[in-house]
Coordinates of C-alpha atoms and ligand atoms in Angstrom, one line a residue:
M1 CA -73.7 35.6 -15.2
E2 CA -72.2 32.8 -13.8
N3 CA -72.0 33.3 -9.6
K4 CA -68.7 32.4 -9.1
K5 CA -68.9 32.9 -4.8
E6 CA -67.8 30.5 -2.8
K7 CA -70.9 28.7 -1.5
I8 CA -72.0 28.3 1.9
V9 CA -74.3 26.1 4.0
I10 CA -75.8 26.7 7.2
A11 CA -77.5 24.1 9.3
N12 CA -79.9 25.6 12.1
W13 CA -80.7 23.3 14.4
K14 CA -82.7 25.5 16.5
M15 CA -84.4 23.9 19.7
K16 CA -84.8 20.6 18.1
L17 CA -82.6 18.1 20.0
S18 CA -81.6 17.4 23.6
L19 CA -77.6 18.0 24.1
K20 CA -76.8 14.2 24.1
E21 CA -78.5 14.0 20.5
T22 CA -76.5 17.0 19.0
V23 CA -73.3 15.6 19.8
E24 CA -74.2 12.5 17.8
L25 CA -75.3 14.6 15.4
A26 CA -72.2 16.7 15.1
K27 CA -70.7 13.8 15.0
K28 CA -72.1 12.2 12.0
M29 CA -71.6 15.6 10.4
K30 CA -67.9 15.3 11.2
S31 CA -67.6 11.5 9.3
K32 CA -70.3 12.5 6.8
F33 CA -67.7 15.9 5.7
T34 CA -64.1 14.9 6.5
G35 CA -62.4 15.4 3.0
F36 CA -65.0 18.0 1.7
K37 CA -62.9 20.4 0.5
K38 CA -65.2 23.3 -1.1
G39 CA -68.0 25.8 0.1
T40 CA -68.4 26.5 3.5
V41 CA -70.6 24.5 6.1
V42 CA -71.7 25.7 9.4
V43 CA -74.1 24.3 12.0
C44 CA -75.8 25.9 14.5
P45 CA -76.3 24.3 17.4
N46 CA -78.4 25.4 20.7
F47 CA -75.9 27.3 23.3
V48 CA -75.2 24.5 26.2
S49 CA -73.9 22.3 23.1
L50 CA -71.7 24.8 21.3
A51 CA -68.2 23.2 23.3
E52 CA -68.8 19.9 22.9
V53 CA -70.1 20.5 19.1
G54 CA -66.8 22.3 18.8
K55 CA -65.4 19.4 20.3
A56 CA -67.3 16.8 18.0
I57 CA -66.2 18.5 15.0
K58 CA -62.7 19.4 15.4
G59 CA -60.7 18.1 12.5
S60 CA -63.3 18.4 10.0
P61 CA -64.6 21.3 7.5
V62 CA -67.4 22.2 9.4
K63 CA -67.6 25.7 11.1
L64 CA -69.2 26.4 14.3
G65 CA -72.4 28.8 14.7
G66 CA -74.5 30.4 17.6
Q67 CA -78.3 30.7 17.3
S68 CA -78.2 34.5 18.4
V69 CA -76.3 37.4 19.8
F70 CA -76.6 39.9 22.2
W71 CA -75.2 43.2 22.2
E72 CA -73.5 44.1 24.9
E73 CA -70.1 42.0 25.6
L74 CA -70.3 42.2 29.1
G75 CA -72.6 42.5 32.2
A76 CA -75.7 42.1 34.1
Y77 CA -77.9 40.9 31.3
T78 CA -79.3 37.3 32.6
G79 CA -79.5 34.7 30.4
E80 CA -77.6 36.8 27.3
I81 CA -74.7 36.1 25.4
S82 CA -71.9 37.8 23.4
A83 CA -70.3 37.8 20.6
N84 CA -67.3 37.2 22.9
M85 CA -68.2 34.3 24.6
L86 CA -69.6 32.9 21.4
A87 CA -65.9 33.0 19.4
E88 CA -64.4 31.5 22.8
A89 CA -67.1 28.4 22.6
G90 CA -65.5 28.0 19.2
C91 CA -68.4 30.0 16.9
E92 CA -67.2 31.8 13.4
Y93 CA -70.3 32.7 12.7
V94 CA -73.5 33.9 14.4
I95 CA -77.4 34.3 13.2
V96 CA -79.3 37.6 14.3
G97 CA -82.5 38.4 14.0
H98 CA -83.8 34.6 12.8
S99 CA -87.8 35.2 12.3
E100 CA -88.3 32.6 15.5
R101 CA -86.7 35.3 17.6
R102 CA -88.3 37.9 15.9
E103 CA -92.1 35.9 16.5
Y104 CA -91.2 34.4 20.2
M105 CA -88.8 37.0 21.4
L106 CA -90.5 40.3 20.2
E107 CA -86.7 41.0 18.3
N108 CA -87.1 44.0 16.0
Y109 CA -84.8 45.6 13.6
E110 CA -83.5 48.0 16.1
M111 CA -82.7 45.6 18.1
I112 CA -81.3 43.6 14.9
H113 CA -79.3 46.3 14.3
K114 CA -77.4 46.5 17.3
K115 CA -76.6 42.9 17.2
L116 CA -75.1 43.3 14.3
K117 CA -73.2 46.5 15.1
S118 CA -71.2 44.7 18.3
V119 CA -70.8 41.3 16.4
L120 CA -68.9 43.9 13.2
N121 CA -66.9 45.7 16.1
M122 CA -65.7 42.8 18.1
D123 CA -64.7 41.3 14.9
K124 CA -64.6 38.1 15.4
L125 CA -68.1 36.2 14.2
T126 CA -69.2 36.3 10.5
P127 CA -73.2 37.4 11.1
I128 CA -76.0 36.0 9.5
V129 CA -78.7 38.4 9.0
C130 CA -82.3 37.6 8.8
I131 CA -84.8 39.1 6.6
G132 CA -88.1 38.2 4.8
E133 CA -91.3 38.8 4.8
N134 CA -95.0 37.6 6.4
M135 CA -97.8 36.0 4.6
N136 CA -99.7 38.4 4.9
E137 CA -97.2 41.4 3.6
R138 CA -96.6 38.8 0.9
K139 CA -100.2 38.7 0.1
T140 CA -100.9 42.5 -0.2
D141 CA -97.6 42.9 -1.9
R142 CA -95.4 44.4 0.2
R143 CA -92.6 42.0 -0.3
D144 CA -90.1 44.2 -1.9
F145 CA -90.8 47.1 0.7
V146 CA -90.9 44.7 3.7
L147 CA -87.2 43.6 2.6
T148 CA -85.9 46.6 1.7
H149 CA -86.5 48.5 4.8
Q150 CA -85.4 45.3 6.9
L151 CA -82.2 45.8 5.0
Q152 CA -82.1 49.6 5.6
Q153 CA -83.1 49.2 9.6
A154 CA -80.7 46.2 10.3
L155 CA -77.5 47.5 7.8
G156 CA -77.8 51.6 7.6
G157 CA -74.9 53.3 8.9
I158 CA -72.7 50.2 9.9
S159 CA -69.2 50.0 8.5
F160 CA -67.3 47.3 7.4
L161 CA -63.6 46.3 8.2
K162 CA -61.9 45.5 4.7
N163 CA -62.7 41.8 4.8
Q164 CA -65.4 41.1 6.8
E165 CA -68.2 39.4 5.5
V166 CA -72.2 39.7 6.1
I167 CA -74.6 36.9 5.4
I168 CA -78.0 38.2 4.2
A169 CA -80.6 35.0 4.8
Y170 CA -83.5 35.5 3.5
E171 CA -86.5 33.5 4.5
P172 CA -89.4 34.3 3.7
I173 CA -91.6 33.4 6.9
W174 CA -94.5 31.3 5.4
A175 CA -92.3 29.1 4.1
I176 CA -90.0 28.1 6.9
G177 CA -91.0 24.8 8.3
S178 CA -93.9 24.0 5.5
G179 CA -92.3 21.5 3.6
V180 CA -92.7 23.9 0.4
A181 CA -89.8 26.4 -0.7
I182 CA -90.3 28.9 -2.8
E183 CA -89.9 28.9 -6.7
P184 CA -86.1 29.4 -7.1
A185 CA -86.8 31.9 -9.5
E186 CA -88.7 34.0 -7.0
A187 CA -85.7 33.5 -4.0
E188 CA -83.8 35.0 -6.9
Y189 CA -86.0 37.4 -7.5
A190 CA -85.4 38.5 -3.9
H191 CA -82.1 38.2 -3.7
K192 CA -81.7 40.9 -6.8
I193 CA -83.9 43.3 -4.4
V194 CA -81.4 42.4 -1.9
K195 CA -78.5 42.8 -3.7
L196 CA -80.1 46.2 -5.6
T197 CA -80.5 48.0 -1.9
L198 CA -77.0 46.6 -0.8
N199 CA -75.5 48.6 -3.5
D200 CA -77.9 52.1 -2.5
L201 CA -76.5 51.4 1.2
F202 CA -72.9 50.8 0.4
G203 CA -71.9 51.3 -3.0
P204 CA -71.6 48.0 -5.7
Q205 CA -68.3 47.5 -4.8
V206 CA -68.7 46.6 -0.6
A207 CA -71.8 45.0 -2.0
A208 CA -70.4 42.6 -4.2
N209 CA -67.3 41.4 -1.8
N210 CA -68.2 42.0 1.8
F211 CA -72.0 40.1 0.9
R212 CA -73.1 36.3 0.5
I213 CA -77.2 36.1 0.1
V214 CA -78.6 33.0 1.2
Y215 CA -82.1 31.4 0.7
G216 CA -83.5 29.6 4.0
G217 CA -87.0 28.0 3.8
S218 CA -88.1 24.5 3.7
I219 CA -85.3 23.5 1.7
S220 CA -84.4 19.6 1.2
S221 CA -82.3 16.9 -1.2
K222 CA -85.6 16.9 -3.3
N223 CA -85.9 20.2 -4.2
V224 CA -82.1 22.0 -4.2
K225 CA -81.3 21.6 -7.5
G226 CA -83.7 24.4 -8.3
F227 CA -81.6 26.7 -6.5
T228 CA -77.8 25.4 -7.1
D229 CA -77.0 27.6 -10.2
L230 CA -78.7 31.2 -9.6
E231 CA -76.6 34.2 -10.2
N232 CA -77.4 35.8 -6.9
T233 CA -78.2 33.1 -4.6
D234 CA -74.5 32.3 -2.9
G235 CA -76.1 29.3 -0.4
L236 CA -78.9 27.9 1.9
L237 CA -80.0 28.4 5.4
V238 CA -81.3 25.0 6.2
G239 CA -83.3 23.9 9.1
G240 CA -85.5 20.5 9.3
A241 CA -83.5 19.0 6.7
S242 CA -80.2 19.4 8.5
L243 CA -81.4 17.5 11.7
D244 CA -80.1 14.7 9.5
A245 CA -76.6 14.1 8.7
E246 CA -77.2 12.3 5.3
E247 CA -80.2 14.2 4.1
F248 CA -77.9 17.8 5.1
Y249 CA -75.2 15.8 3.2
K250 CA -76.9 15.7 -0.1
V251 CA -78.6 19.1 0.2
A252 CA -74.6 20.8 0.8
K253 CA -73.1 18.5 -2.1
A254 CA -75.8 19.7 -4.8
M255 CA -75.1 23.2 -3.7
I256 CA -72.0 23.4 -2.9
K257 CA -70.2 21.9 -6.3
Ligands
13P301 P1 -86.8 25.1 7.7 O1 -85.6 24.6 6.6 O2 -86.9 23.7 8.3 O3 -88.4 25.3 7.0 O4 -86.4 25.8 8.5 C1 -85.6 27.1 7.7 C2 -85.3 28.1 8.8 O5 -85.9 28.6 9.3 C3 -83.5 27.9 8.8 O6 -83.3 29.2 9.8

């Protein structure tokens, strides 16, 4: 079956650039993508760069996203930032539960669930919820269970307003930053598991209309071609290759045809 969903390509700049470098990259992105009319292109800079990047990409089709979010709206939560604050800074998207936060900040799926719920309640941002197995889980053949379980924990009991969208990012942890993406067929298989789980959780209509599923892990202009025509792959979440405007543009152009 042909995939007719609008494709999305998301840049995750992680904690890799200074404010100055981030703004320079954002300006390059603006000039590359001006006139790029199809699909959705999002850049996710670090928090302190959000407002400046918002200004730098203004007038281009590139949209702004945060890399994380807290589940409360306001209050005594030192160091945290809410969905409303991200929206005020110009964000339209936010990454929730990236594996690096799961590893270094000990985020778990109970927290990811609370974050997702608050993002949807505030109704100003589209969440990009990350799932994915680690090497040990893969080696012991537990990937399918892990993905289903993560989705159940993150999304169980969530209800949607009619037009709300959630992006599910499948990022096999062992492929991130490794330089080697997984085989497209394997990504597609994992996305099928995601689709079936979403069907179980929400019914086929919501699963089809309110979700897009993207792959992340060592995508570059060299391997993107294998991911562009898959039935259950609606986009990409790109780390390293998004730090160069020309390279990221090549990836986006290949994916969003
Ligand atoms: P790389 O593309 O550098 O592997 O990073 C993927 C990622 O973690 C995006 O969120």
